[in-house]
């Protein structure tokens, strides 16, 4: 009861009230419950609770935290394909994978804290990492093993796997420059996602290294949806000295961008070269097919499952899993063409 007693002493309320608040039991008013949960997070009570649970035994359950909604999930089968491959590997060891869906109206940190407090998981996988991600800081204070799909600038050592957004942007700019393009734009979704930051930073660095312009009118940010992509197309076409090529980091935005060009009588590839980031079923009907990078989602899921298994259940002395980038292959189509003389 040491952890609960410390909470009760700090809040000057009874241990019974603290216990009911932590376990979401009736008889506690909302204001008191909020105070208890806030203080529990501040003093790292999750770490104590998780430690007690691990001493009692395993739950044989790994949690995968994902955002919900069409833009959060990427608008296609990315997470379903990855989780399917993960489950196949985990089930061989008798481990269940449970999804932890977070609605965009929810506070993801508070949701994660409540989930950890229940002590139902042996390990956690975080997705959609932010540039500064308080979920990582929360997990680092707990004793629960965790890894991330994506990186973050949040301090600390943790296991991660990520798509190589920097190389995707770098290779795309280099190829477009080879074809004579100088005004090469970039488009990313709004928000604080680390992938968008990595992509933009690499675009900016590569453009600068090639002596190409890096100006505000070449950087487009909008909602990560088809409508957002269509708005970007309208803004690009409205420029007097419009870009001749663009890098698109979001699959739904790429689809909307194509639609915006075609609706204005502008041909993707022939009039504006377009490079997407990842091949996706969402983009399979685009004409011309989109230039982008190909990867194996099955391999990604299997590698993530193996890593979290080793991290969570690995034997003493076993070599720990290592962080790393996912290999991707550039696939060029007529959506990229040489600049017209």
mmCIF file of C-alpha atoms in Angstrom:
data_model
loop_
_atom_site.group_PDB
_atom_site.id
_atom_site.type_symbol
_atom_site.label_atom_id
_atom_site.label_comp_id
_atom_site.label_asym_id
_atom_site.label_seq_id
_atom_site.Cartn_x
_atom_site.Cartn_y
_atom_site.Cartn_z
ATOM 1 C CA UNK A 1 0.000 0.000 0.000
ATOM 2 C CA UNK A 2 3.068 2.241 0.016
ATOM 3 C CA UNK A 3 2.234 3.849 -3.334
ATOM 4 C CA UNK A 4 -1.392 4.479 -2.444
ATOM 5 C CA UNK A 5 -0.397 5.790 1.010
ATOM 6 C CA UNK A 6 2.022 8.262 -0.593
ATOM 7 C CA UNK A 7 -0.762 9.500 -2.866
ATOM 8 C CA UNK A 8 -3.209 9.775 0.036
ATOM 9 C CA UNK A 9 -0.718 11.705 2.171
ATOM 10 C CA UNK A 10 0.069 14.176 -0.610
ATOM 11 C CA UNK A 11 -3.590 14.778 -1.391
ATOM 12 C CA UNK A 12 -4.706 14.705 2.260
ATOM 13 C CA UNK A 13 -7.503 12.217 1.520
ATOM 14 C CA UNK A 14 -8.148 8.651 2.656
ATOM 15 C CA UNK A 15 -6.416 5.601 1.196
ATOM 16 C CA UNK A 16 -9.824 4.129 0.386
ATOM 17 C CA UNK A 17 -10.775 7.180 -1.699
ATOM 18 C CA UNK A 18 -7.470 7.026 -3.568
ATOM 19 C CA UNK A 19 -7.960 3.315 -4.255
ATOM 20 C CA UNK A 20 -11.478 3.827 -5.586
ATOM 21 C CA UNK A 21 -10.333 6.714 -7.784
ATOM 22 C CA UNK A 22 -7.429 4.727 -9.244
ATOM 23 C CA UNK A 23 -9.639 1.740 -9.998
ATOM 24 C CA UNK A 24 -12.492 3.817 -11.433
ATOM 25 C CA UNK A 25 -14.906 2.707 -8.704
ATOM 26 C CA UNK A 26 -18.113 4.623 -7.832
ATOM 27 C CA UNK A 27 -18.337 6.958 -4.861
ATOM 28 C CA UNK A 28 -15.632 9.432 -5.913
ATOM 29 C CA UNK A 29 -16.539 12.817 -7.332
ATOM 30 C CA UNK A 30 -14.967 13.721 -10.724
ATOM 31 C CA UNK A 31 -12.809 16.534 -9.307
ATOM 32 C CA UNK A 32 -11.235 14.253 -6.693
ATOM 33 C CA UNK A 33 -10.698 11.486 -9.240
ATOM 34 C CA UNK A 34 -8.926 13.940 -11.564
ATOM 35 C CA UNK A 35 -6.678 15.135 -8.690
ATOM 36 C CA UNK A 36 -5.735 11.563 -7.810
ATOM 37 C CA UNK A 37 -4.901 10.567 -11.386
ATOM 38 C CA UNK A 38 -2.875 13.737 -11.917
ATOM 39 C CA UNK A 39 -0.842 13.202 -8.753
ATOM 40 C CA UNK A 40 -0.358 9.492 -9.563
ATOM 41 C CA UNK A 41 1.173 10.467 -12.892
ATOM 42 C CA UNK A 42 3.387 13.133 -11.303
ATOM 43 C CA UNK A 43 4.915 10.824 -8.665
ATOM 44 C CA UNK A 44 5.260 7.825 -10.988
ATOM 45 C CA UNK A 45 2.701 5.619 -9.308
ATOM 46 C CA UNK A 46 2.306 3.722 -12.602
ATOM 47 C CA UNK A 47 5.814 2.377 -12.177
ATOM 48 C CA UNK A 48 4.949 0.890 -8.792
ATOM 49 C CA UNK A 49 1.694 -0.608 -10.040
ATOM 50 C CA UNK A 50 3.337 -2.149 -13.085
ATOM 51 C CA UNK A 51 6.135 -3.551 -10.959
ATOM 52 C CA UNK A 52 3.702 -5.262 -8.593
ATOM 53 C CA UNK A 53 1.846 -6.770 -11.517
ATOM 54 C CA UNK A 54 5.039 -8.175 -13.042
ATOM 55 C CA UNK A 55 6.018 -9.718 -9.720
ATOM 56 C CA UNK A 56 2.659 -11.497 -9.599
ATOM 57 C CA UNK A 57 3.076 -12.942 -13.082
ATOM 58 C CA UNK A 58 2.518 -12.307 -16.774
ATOM 59 C CA UNK A 59 -0.670 -11.361 -18.536
ATOM 60 C CA UNK A 60 0.682 -12.624 -21.890
ATOM 61 C CA UNK A 61 -0.732 -9.507 -23.548
ATOM 62 C CA UNK A 62 0.926 -6.763 -25.605
ATOM 63 C CA UNK A 63 -0.913 -3.494 -26.295
ATOM 64 C CA UNK A 64 -0.657 -1.569 -29.578
ATOM 65 C CA UNK A 65 -1.720 2.066 -29.200
ATOM 66 C CA UNK A 66 -3.115 3.603 -32.409
ATOM 67 C CA UNK A 67 -5.098 6.695 -33.310
ATOM 68 C CA UNK A 68 -8.486 6.258 -34.933
ATOM 69 C CA UNK A 69 -10.050 8.041 -37.885
ATOM 70 C CA UNK A 70 -9.220 7.971 -41.607
ATOM 71 C CA UNK A 71 -6.236 10.339 -41.434
ATOM 72 C CA UNK A 72 -4.807 8.756 -38.279
ATOM 73 C CA UNK A 73 -4.871 5.255 -39.746
ATOM 74 C CA UNK A 74 -3.466 6.317 -43.094
ATOM 75 C CA UNK A 75 -6.684 5.652 -44.990
ATOM 76 C CA UNK A 76 -5.664 2.111 -46.016
ATOM 77 C CA UNK A 77 -4.615 -1.266 -44.666
ATOM 78 C CA UNK A 78 -1.252 -0.246 -43.174
ATOM 79 C CA UNK A 79 -2.031 -1.059 -39.541
ATOM 80 C CA UNK A 80 -4.227 -4.034 -40.355
ATOM 81 C CA UNK A 81 -1.457 -5.605 -42.442
ATOM 82 C CA UNK A 82 1.173 -4.885 -39.791
ATOM 83 C CA UNK A 83 -0.955 -6.166 -36.891
ATOM 84 C CA UNK A 84 -1.894 -9.305 -38.820
ATOM 85 C CA UNK A 85 1.784 -10.153 -39.251
ATOM 86 C CA UNK A 86 2.504 -9.278 -35.621
ATOM 87 C CA UNK A 87 -0.286 -11.507 -34.310
ATOM 88 C CA UNK A 88 0.930 -14.482 -36.313
ATOM 89 C CA UNK A 89 4.354 -14.258 -34.626
ATOM 90 C CA UNK A 90 3.047 -13.463 -31.133
ATOM 91 C CA UNK A 91 0.539 -16.307 -31.132
ATOM 92 C CA UNK A 92 3.345 -18.802 -31.681
ATOM 93 C CA UNK A 93 4.502 -17.841 -28.173
ATOM 94 C CA UNK A 94 0.987 -17.721 -26.724
ATOM 95 C CA UNK A 95 0.932 -13.910 -26.564
ATOM 96 C CA UNK A 96 -2.164 -11.867 -27.410
ATOM 97 C CA UNK A 97 -2.061 -8.501 -29.159
ATOM 98 C CA UNK A 98 -4.746 -6.002 -28.166
ATOM 99 C CA UNK A 99 -5.422 -2.700 -29.917
ATOM 100 C CA UNK A 100 -5.634 0.453 -27.814
ATOM 101 C CA UNK A 101 -7.609 2.844 -30.063
ATOM 102 C CA UNK A 102 -7.404 6.533 -29.186
ATOM 103 C CA UNK A 103 -10.067 8.871 -30.564
ATOM 104 C CA UNK A 104 -8.763 12.260 -31.655
ATOM 105 C CA UNK A 105 -10.946 13.915 -28.992
ATOM 106 C CA UNK A 106 -9.169 11.973 -26.225
ATOM 107 C CA UNK A 107 -6.033 12.925 -24.305
ATOM 108 C CA UNK A 108 -3.621 10.152 -25.373
ATOM 109 C CA UNK A 109 -1.409 10.564 -22.297
ATOM 110 C CA UNK A 110 -4.326 10.286 -19.875
ATOM 111 C CA UNK A 111 -5.666 7.291 -21.811
ATOM 112 C CA UNK A 112 -2.279 5.569 -21.700
ATOM 113 C CA UNK A 113 -1.946 6.278 -17.991
ATOM 114 C CA UNK A 114 -5.360 4.722 -17.262
ATOM 115 C CA UNK A 115 -4.460 1.708 -19.366
ATOM 116 C CA UNK A 116 -1.172 1.163 -17.551
ATOM 117 C CA UNK A 117 -2.852 1.609 -14.194
ATOM 118 C CA UNK A 118 -5.098 -1.385 -14.847
ATOM 119 C CA UNK A 119 -2.028 -3.621 -15.066
ATOM 120 C CA UNK A 120 -3.371 -5.737 -17.922
ATOM 121 C CA UNK A 121 -0.358 -5.539 -20.248
ATOM 122 C CA UNK A 122 3.132 -6.996 -20.274
ATOM 123 C CA UNK A 123 4.376 -4.530 -22.896
ATOM 124 C CA UNK A 124 3.262 -1.623 -25.073
ATOM 125 C CA UNK A 125 3.903 -0.467 -28.639
ATOM 126 C CA UNK A 126 3.317 3.230 -29.350
ATOM 127 C CA UNK A 127 2.613 4.513 -32.872
ATOM 128 C CA UNK A 128 2.238 7.952 -34.504
ATOM 129 C CA UNK A 129 5.131 9.385 -32.529
ATOM 130 C CA UNK A 130 5.314 13.134 -32.058
ATOM 131 C CA UNK A 131 8.348 15.421 -32.190
ATOM 132 C CA UNK A 132 7.988 15.798 -28.419
ATOM 133 C CA UNK A 133 5.998 12.823 -27.197
ATOM 134 C CA UNK A 134 4.848 12.792 -23.537
ATOM 135 C CA UNK A 135 3.673 9.182 -23.932
ATOM 136 C CA UNK A 136 7.315 8.118 -24.270
ATOM 137 C CA UNK A 137 8.218 10.043 -21.134
ATOM 138 C CA UNK A 138 5.341 8.346 -19.290
ATOM 139 C CA UNK A 139 6.423 4.879 -20.426
ATOM 140 C CA UNK A 140 10.033 5.608 -19.480
ATOM 141 C CA UNK A 141 8.881 6.343 -15.910
ATOM 142 C CA UNK A 142 7.054 3.026 -15.739
ATOM 143 C CA UNK A 143 8.679 -0.399 -15.417
ATOM 144 C CA UNK A 144 6.741 -1.749 -18.395
ATOM 145 C CA UNK A 145 8.718 -2.675 -21.532
ATOM 146 C CA UNK A 146 7.761 -0.620 -24.587
ATOM 147 C CA UNK A 147 8.822 0.192 -28.120
ATOM 148 C CA UNK A 148 7.671 2.672 -30.732
ATOM 149 C CA UNK A 149 6.806 2.573 -34.405
ATOM 150 C CA UNK A 150 8.444 5.888 -35.189
ATOM 151 C CA UNK A 151 11.025 8.104 -33.522
ATOM 152 C CA UNK A 152 10.847 11.191 -31.342
ATOM 153 C CA UNK A 153 13.107 13.876 -29.927
ATOM 154 C CA UNK A 154 11.865 13.015 -26.448
ATOM 155 C CA UNK A 155 14.977 12.218 -24.352
ATOM 156 C CA UNK A 156 15.699 8.697 -23.212
ATOM 157 C CA UNK A 157 16.754 5.305 -24.522
ATOM 158 C CA UNK A 158 13.978 3.199 -25.992
ATOM 159 C CA UNK A 159 13.482 0.668 -28.758
ATOM 160 C CA UNK A 160 12.069 1.966 -32.048
ATOM 161 C CA UNK A 161 11.468 0.972 -35.659
ATOM 162 C CA UNK A 162 10.651 3.533 -38.327
ATOM 163 C CA UNK A 163 10.261 4.099 -42.036
ATOM 164 C CA UNK A 164 13.181 5.976 -43.570
ATOM 165 C CA UNK A 165 11.484 9.308 -44.207
ATOM 166 C CA UNK A 166 14.795 11.155 -44.511
ATOM 167 C CA UNK A 167 16.077 8.881 -47.276
ATOM 168 C CA UNK A 168 12.707 9.009 -49.030
ATOM 169 C CA UNK A 169 12.803 12.798 -49.238
ATOM 170 C CA UNK A 170 16.513 12.906 -50.077
ATOM 171 C CA UNK A 171 16.253 10.367 -52.901
ATOM 172 C CA UNK A 172 13.146 12.043 -54.329
ATOM 173 C CA UNK A 173 14.776 15.477 -54.453
ATOM 174 C CA UNK A 174 17.977 14.074 -55.978
ATOM 175 C CA UNK A 175 16.065 12.255 -58.707
ATOM 176 C CA UNK A 176 13.904 15.264 -59.563
ATOM 177 C CA UNK A 177 17.000 17.466 -59.705
ATOM 178 C CA UNK A 178 18.585 14.978 -62.152
ATOM 179 C CA UNK A 179 15.536 15.497 -64.368
ATOM 180 C CA UNK A 180 16.067 19.258 -64.383
ATOM 181 C CA UNK A 181 13.589 20.374 -61.716
ATOM 182 C CA UNK A 182 14.622 23.309 -59.561
ATOM 183 C CA UNK A 183 11.428 24.457 -57.872
ATOM 184 C CA UNK A 184 10.637 21.273 -55.967
ATOM 185 C CA UNK A 185 7.921 21.608 -53.340
ATOM 186 C CA UNK A 186 7.083 19.458 -50.314
ATOM 187 C CA UNK A 187 3.725 18.689 -48.707
ATOM 188 C CA UNK A 188 3.096 17.232 -45.222
ATOM 189 C CA UNK A 189 0.059 16.943 -42.926
ATOM 190 C CA UNK A 190 -0.606 19.406 -40.134
ATOM 191 C CA UNK A 191 0.273 18.422 -36.585
ATOM 192 C CA UNK A 192 3.323 17.593 -34.533
ATOM 193 C CA UNK A 193 4.161 14.219 -36.080
ATOM 194 C CA UNK A 194 7.838 13.407 -36.079
ATOM 195 C CA UNK A 195 7.658 11.797 -39.529
ATOM 196 C CA UNK A 196 6.571 15.099 -41.086
ATOM 197 C CA UNK A 197 9.411 16.907 -39.332
ATOM 198 C CA UNK A 198 11.979 14.351 -40.543
ATOM 199 C CA UNK A 199 10.625 14.505 -44.106
ATOM 200 C CA UNK A 200 10.680 18.312 -44.261
ATOM 201 C CA UNK A 201 14.125 18.568 -42.674
ATOM 202 C CA UNK A 202 15.557 16.128 -45.218
ATOM 203 C CA UNK A 203 13.862 17.950 -48.128
ATOM 204 C CA UNK A 204 15.289 21.248 -46.881
ATOM 205 C CA UNK A 205 18.800 19.862 -46.349
ATOM 206 C CA UNK A 206 18.934 18.143 -49.746
ATOM 207 C CA UNK A 207 17.604 21.192 -51.589
ATOM 208 C CA UNK A 208 20.178 23.370 -49.845
ATOM 209 C CA UNK A 209 23.026 20.966 -50.629
ATOM 210 C CA UNK A 210 22.074 21.083 -54.328
ATOM 211 C CA UNK A 211 21.845 24.870 -54.342
ATOM 212 C CA UNK A 212 18.085 24.774 -55.005
ATOM 213 C CA UNK A 213 15.671 27.305 -53.513
ATOM 214 C CA UNK A 214 14.152 26.597 -50.086
ATOM 215 C CA UNK A 215 11.392 29.167 -49.680
ATOM 216 C CA UNK A 216 8.054 29.318 -47.865
ATOM 217 C CA UNK A 217 6.101 29.128 -51.116
ATOM 218 C CA UNK A 218 7.562 25.659 -51.737
ATOM 219 C CA UNK A 219 6.401 24.219 -48.398
ATOM 220 C CA UNK A 220 2.758 23.146 -48.106
ATOM 221 C CA UNK A 221 0.965 22.023 -44.942
ATOM 222 C CA UNK A 222 -2.691 21.056 -44.671
ATOM 223 C CA UNK A 223 -5.054 18.521 -43.147
ATOM 224 C CA UNK A 224 -3.833 14.974 -43.852
ATOM 225 C CA UNK A 225 -6.871 14.072 -45.940
ATOM 226 C CA UNK A 226 -7.926 14.037 -49.586
ATOM 227 C CA UNK A 227 -9.552 17.438 -49.101
ATOM 228 C CA UNK A 228 -6.288 18.746 -47.671
ATOM 229 C CA UNK A 229 -4.425 17.482 -50.731
ATOM 230 C CA UNK A 230 -6.926 19.154 -53.061
ATOM 231 C CA UNK A 231 -6.446 22.474 -51.264
ATOM 232 C CA UNK A 232 -2.678 22.146 -51.657
ATOM 233 C CA UNK A 233 -3.138 21.595 -55.403
ATOM 234 C CA UNK A 234 -5.238 24.762 -55.645
ATOM 235 C CA UNK A 235 -2.642 26.834 -53.773
ATOM 236 C CA UNK A 236 0.227 25.433 -55.857
ATOM 237 C CA UNK A 237 -1.551 26.134 -59.156
ATOM 238 C CA UNK A 238 -2.381 29.681 -58.053
ATOM 239 C CA UNK A 239 1.312 30.598 -57.837
ATOM 240 C CA UNK A 240 2.645 32.674 -60.704
ATOM 241 C CA UNK A 241 5.974 30.847 -60.603
ATOM 242 C CA UNK A 242 4.560 27.515 -59.507
ATOM 243 C CA UNK A 243 6.693 24.490 -58.583
ATOM 244 C CA UNK A 244 7.340 21.970 -61.320
ATOM 245 C CA UNK A 245 7.473 19.029 -58.903
ATOM 246 C CA UNK A 246 6.278 18.110 -55.409
ATOM 247 C CA UNK A 247 6.983 15.497 -52.735
ATOM 248 C CA UNK A 248 3.878 14.195 -50.948
ATOM 249 C CA UNK A 249 4.283 12.574 -47.518
ATOM 250 C CA UNK A 250 0.644 11.496 -46.987
ATOM 251 C CA UNK A 251 -1.280 8.907 -49.037
ATOM 252 C CA UNK A 252 -4.737 10.528 -48.629
ATOM 253 C CA UNK A 253 -3.271 13.946 -49.484
ATOM 254 C CA UNK A 254 -1.622 12.476 -52.586
ATOM 255 C CA UNK A 255 -4.966 11.200 -53.836
ATOM 256 C CA UNK A 256 -6.614 14.579 -53.240
ATOM 257 C CA UNK A 257 -3.705 16.405 -54.861
ATOM 258 C CA UNK A 258 -4.085 14.336 -58.023
ATOM 259 C CA UNK A 259 -7.785 15.142 -58.088
ATOM 260 C CA UNK A 260 -7.084 18.844 -57.645
ATOM 261 C CA UNK A 261 -4.639 18.876 -60.563
ATOM 262 C CA UNK A 262 -6.919 16.950 -62.887
ATOM 263 C CA UNK A 263 -9.906 19.085 -61.975
ATOM 264 C CA UNK A 264 -7.942 22.135 -63.119
ATOM 265 C CA UNK A 265 -6.876 20.495 -66.377
ATOM 266 C CA UNK A 266 -3.284 19.949 -65.174
ATOM 267 C CA UNK A 267 -1.705 16.544 -65.826
ATOM 268 C CA UNK A 268 0.266 14.808 -63.038
ATOM 269 C CA UNK A 269 3.676 13.943 -64.419
ATOM 270 C CA UNK A 270 3.412 15.769 -67.721
ATOM 271 C CA UNK A 271 2.733 19.188 -66.144
ATOM 272 C CA UNK A 272 3.671 18.707 -62.470
ATOM 273 C CA UNK A 273 5.853 15.806 -61.354
ATOM 274 C CA UNK A 274 4.536 14.103 -58.201
ATOM 275 C CA UNK A 275 6.412 11.743 -55.865
ATOM 276 C CA UNK A 276 4.508 9.982 -53.104
ATOM 277 C CA UNK A 277 6.087 8.299 -50.120
ATOM 278 C CA UNK A 278 4.631 4.795 -49.747
ATOM 279 C CA UNK A 279 2.799 2.459 -52.090
ATOM 280 C CA UNK A 280 -0.749 2.049 -50.847
ATOM 281 C CA UNK A 281 -4.015 0.453 -51.976
ATOM 282 C CA UNK A 282 -5.533 3.906 -51.558
ATOM 283 C CA UNK A 283 -3.487 5.083 -54.559
ATOM 284 C CA UNK A 284 -3.813 2.058 -56.849
ATOM 285 C CA UNK A 285 -6.292 3.747 -59.226
ATOM 286 C CA UNK A 286 -4.290 6.932 -59.813
ATOM 287 C CA UNK A 287 -3.408 7.649 -63.419
ATOM 288 C CA UNK A 288 -0.563 7.795 -64.052
ATOM 289 C CA UNK A 289 0.460 5.469 -61.184
ATOM 290 C CA UNK A 290 2.277 7.340 -58.442
ATOM 291 C CA UNK A 291 6.055 7.240 -58.093
ATOM 292 C CA UNK A 292 6.807 6.168 -54.526
ATOM 293 C CA UNK A 293 8.610 3.695 -52.264
ATOM 294 C CA UNK A 294 7.723 0.047 -51.814
ATOM 295 C CA UNK A 295 8.083 -1.887 -48.566
ATOM 296 C CA UNK A 296 6.931 -5.195 -47.068
ATOM 297 C CA UNK A 297 4.371 -4.633 -44.318
ATOM 298 C CA UNK A 298 4.485 -8.319 -43.393
ATOM 299 C CA UNK A 299 8.206 -8.116 -42.661
ATOM 300 C CA UNK A 300 7.707 -4.948 -40.622
ATOM 301 C CA UNK A 301 5.034 -6.621 -38.493
ATOM 302 C CA UNK A 302 7.136 -9.738 -37.976
ATOM 303 C CA UNK A 303 10.192 -7.706 -36.983
ATOM 304 C CA UNK A 304 8.177 -5.621 -34.527
ATOM 305 C CA UNK A 305 6.663 -8.726 -32.954
ATOM 306 C CA UNK A 306 10.066 -10.379 -32.554
ATOM 307 C CA UNK A 307 11.491 -7.205 -31.010
ATOM 308 C CA UNK A 308 8.718 -6.711 -28.434
ATOM 309 C CA UNK A 309 8.840 -10.434 -27.540
ATOM 310 C CA UNK A 310 12.557 -10.242 -26.836
ATOM 311 C CA UNK A 311 12.233 -6.943 -24.990
ATOM 312 C CA UNK A 312 9.372 -8.159 -22.801
ATOM 313 C CA UNK A 313 9.967 -11.870 -22.315
ATOM 314 C CA UNK A 314 13.595 -12.388 -23.316
ATOM 315 C CA UNK A 315 15.756 -14.596 -21.123
ATOM 316 C CA UNK A 316 18.396 -13.077 -18.863
ATOM 317 C CA UNK A 317 21.568 -12.480 -20.816
ATOM 318 C CA UNK A 318 19.793 -12.555 -24.176
ATOM 319 C CA UNK A 319 20.990 -9.850 -26.552
ATOM 320 C CA UNK A 320 18.498 -6.974 -26.557
ATOM 321 C CA UNK A 321 16.744 -6.014 -29.812
ATOM 322 C CA UNK A 322 18.118 -3.004 -31.660
ATOM 323 C CA UNK A 323 16.377 -0.012 -33.164
ATOM 324 C CA UNK A 324 16.448 0.461 -36.918
ATOM 325 C CA UNK A 325 15.015 1.810 -40.141
ATOM 326 C CA UNK A 326 12.831 -0.167 -42.534
ATOM 327 C CA UNK A 327 14.260 -0.750 -46.015
ATOM 328 C CA UNK A 328 12.250 0.748 -48.888
ATOM 329 C CA UNK A 329 12.682 0.592 -52.667
ATOM 330 C CA UNK A 330 12.132 3.529 -55.021
ATOM 331 C CA UNK A 331 9.665 2.749 -57.823
ATOM 332 C CA UNK A 332 9.460 5.367 -60.581
ATOM 333 C CA UNK A 333 6.452 5.815 -62.874
ATOM 334 C CA UNK A 334 5.304 8.449 -65.410
ATOM 335 C CA UNK A 335 4.167 10.651 -62.473
ATOM 336 C CA UNK A 336 7.783 11.874 -62.590
ATOM 337 C CA UNK A 337 9.080 13.319 -65.845
ATOM 338 C CA UNK A 338 11.963 15.501 -66.999
ATOM 339 C CA UNK A 339 11.415 19.243 -66.934
ATOM 340 C CA UNK A 340 10.293 20.679 -70.237
ATOM 341 C CA UNK A 341 12.818 22.910 -71.992
#
